[in-house]
């Protein structure tokens, strides 16, 4: 199986695409598209893993900031008994839980699929050598 067929099969099976390969290349950045066109698949997968890590750290920083404001509003509610503070604190915690679940799911989906893709490429290279 050639490298073009490898990536098409990976995106069809692993990411469960219904359309053609071009649907998912539209979601990638220009540099990612160039890496795919140049058949630098290993570099493409490593780049996706790095982007997922960077996004995860950005989300973690956001979670820390929002949790600070949530605690602050809940403390304010304890002092003044303003219902708006309780509402804001509860809404922030709801958003925190949702973002945390979504971010972890996306991070592990991207990293596990790209790691699997790297293993697939390595197996293909080892089969070519034999």
Coordinates of C-alpha atoms in Angstrom, one line a residue:
X1 CA 0.0 0.0 0.0
X2 CA 1.5 3.4 -1.1
X3 CA 1.6 6.4 1.2
X4 CA -1.4 8.1 -0.5
X5 CA -3.5 5.0 0.0
X6 CA -2.3 4.7 3.6
X7 CA -3.4 8.1 4.6
X8 CA -6.7 7.8 2.8
X9 CA -7.5 4.5 4.5
X10 CA -6.4 5.9 7.8
X11 CA -8.8 8.8 7.6
X12 CA -11.6 6.7 6.2
X13 CA -11.4 4.0 8.9
X14 CA -9.8 5.7 11.9
X15 CA -11.7 8.9 11.7
X16 CA -14.8 7.3 10.1
X17 CA -15.1 9.6 7.2
X18 CA -18.1 9.4 4.9
X19 CA -16.8 11.5 2.1
X20 CA -13.6 11.7 0.2
X21 CA -10.1 12.5 1.4
X22 CA -10.5 16.2 0.5
X23 CA -13.1 16.8 3.1
X24 CA -10.6 16.3 5.9
X25 CA -7.7 18.1 4.3
X26 CA -9.9 21.2 4.2
X27 CA -9.8 21.2 8.0
X28 CA -6.1 21.3 8.2
X29 CA -3.9 24.4 8.1
X30 CA -2.0 25.3 4.9
X31 CA 1.3 23.9 6.3
X32 CA -0.5 20.6 7.1
X33 CA -1.9 20.4 3.6
X34 CA 1.6 21.0 2.2
X35 CA 3.0 18.2 4.3
X36 CA 0.3 15.9 3.0
X37 CA 0.9 16.9 -0.6
X38 CA 4.7 16.3 -0.2
X39 CA 4.0 12.9 1.4
X40 CA 5.8 13.9 4.6
X41 CA 3.3 11.9 6.6
X42 CA 5.4 11.3 9.7
X43 CA 6.1 15.0 10.1
X44 CA 2.4 15.7 9.6
X45 CA 1.4 13.3 12.4
X46 CA 4.0 14.6 14.8
X47 CA 2.8 18.2 14.0
X48 CA -0.8 17.2 14.9
X49 CA 0.4 15.7 18.2
X50 CA 2.3 18.9 19.0
X51 CA -0.7 21.1 18.2
X52 CA -2.9 18.9 20.4
X53 CA -0.5 19.3 23.3
X54 CA -0.3 23.1 22.8
X55 CA -4.1 23.3 22.8
X56 CA -4.3 21.2 25.9
X57 CA -2.0 23.5 27.8
X58 CA -4.0 26.6 26.6
X59 CA -7.2 24.9 27.9
X60 CA -5.5 24.1 31.2
X61 CA -4.5 27.7 31.7
X62 CA -8.1 28.8 30.9
X63 CA -9.5 26.3 33.4
X64 CA -7.2 27.7 36.1
X65 CA -8.4 31.3 35.4
X66 CA -12.1 30.4 35.3
X67 CA -11.8 28.3 38.4
X68 CA -10.2 31.3 40.2
X69 CA -13.1 33.5 39.1
X70 CA -15.6 30.8 40.1
X71 CA -14.1 30.6 43.6
X72 CA -14.1 34.3 43.9
X73 CA -17.8 34.6 43.0
X74 CA -18.7 31.8 45.4
X75 CA -16.7 33.5 48.2
X76 CA -18.5 36.8 47.4
X77 CA -21.8 34.9 47.6
X78 CA -20.8 33.7 51.1
X79 CA -20.1 37.3 52.2
X80 CA -23.0 39.3 50.6
X81 CA -25.6 36.7 49.7
X82 CA -26.0 38.1 46.2
X83 CA -27.7 35.5 44.0
X84 CA -25.8 36.7 41.0
X85 CA -22.6 35.6 42.5
X86 CA -24.0 32.1 43.2
X87 CA -25.3 31.9 39.6
X88 CA -22.0 33.0 38.1
X89 CA -20.1 30.6 40.3
X90 CA -22.3 27.7 39.3
X91 CA -22.3 28.6 35.6
X92 CA -18.5 28.8 35.7
X93 CA -18.2 25.4 37.3
X94 CA -20.6 23.9 34.7
X95 CA -18.5 25.4 31.9
X96 CA -15.4 24.1 33.6
X97 CA -16.6 20.6 33.7
X98 CA -17.9 20.7 30.1
X99 CA -14.6 22.2 28.7
X100 CA -12.5 19.8 30.7
X101 CA -14.3 16.7 29.4
X102 CA -14.3 18.0 25.9
X103 CA -10.7 19.0 25.9
X104 CA -9.5 15.7 27.3
X105 CA -11.6 13.8 24.8
X106 CA -10.2 15.8 21.9
X107 CA -6.6 15.6 23.1
X108 CA -6.7 11.8 23.6
X109 CA -8.5 11.3 20.3
X110 CA -6.0 13.2 18.3
X111 CA -2.9 11.9 20.1
X112 CA -4.0 8.3 20.0
X113 CA -5.1 8.4 16.4
X114 CA -1.9 10.1 15.3
X115 CA 0.2 7.7 17.3
X116 CA -1.6 4.8 15.7
X117 CA -1.0 6.5 12.3
X118 CA 2.8 6.8 13.1
X119 CA 2.8 3.1 14.0
X120 CA 1.0 2.3 10.7
X121 CA 3.6 4.3 8.8
X122 CA 6.5 2.5 10.6
X123 CA 5.0 -0.9 9.9
X124 CA 4.6 0.1 6.2
X125 CA 8.3 1.2 6.1
X126 CA 9.5 -2.0 7.8
X127 CA 7.5 -4.1 5.3
X128 CA 9.1 -2.2 2.4
X129 CA 12.5 -3.0 3.7
X130 CA 11.8 -6.7 4.0

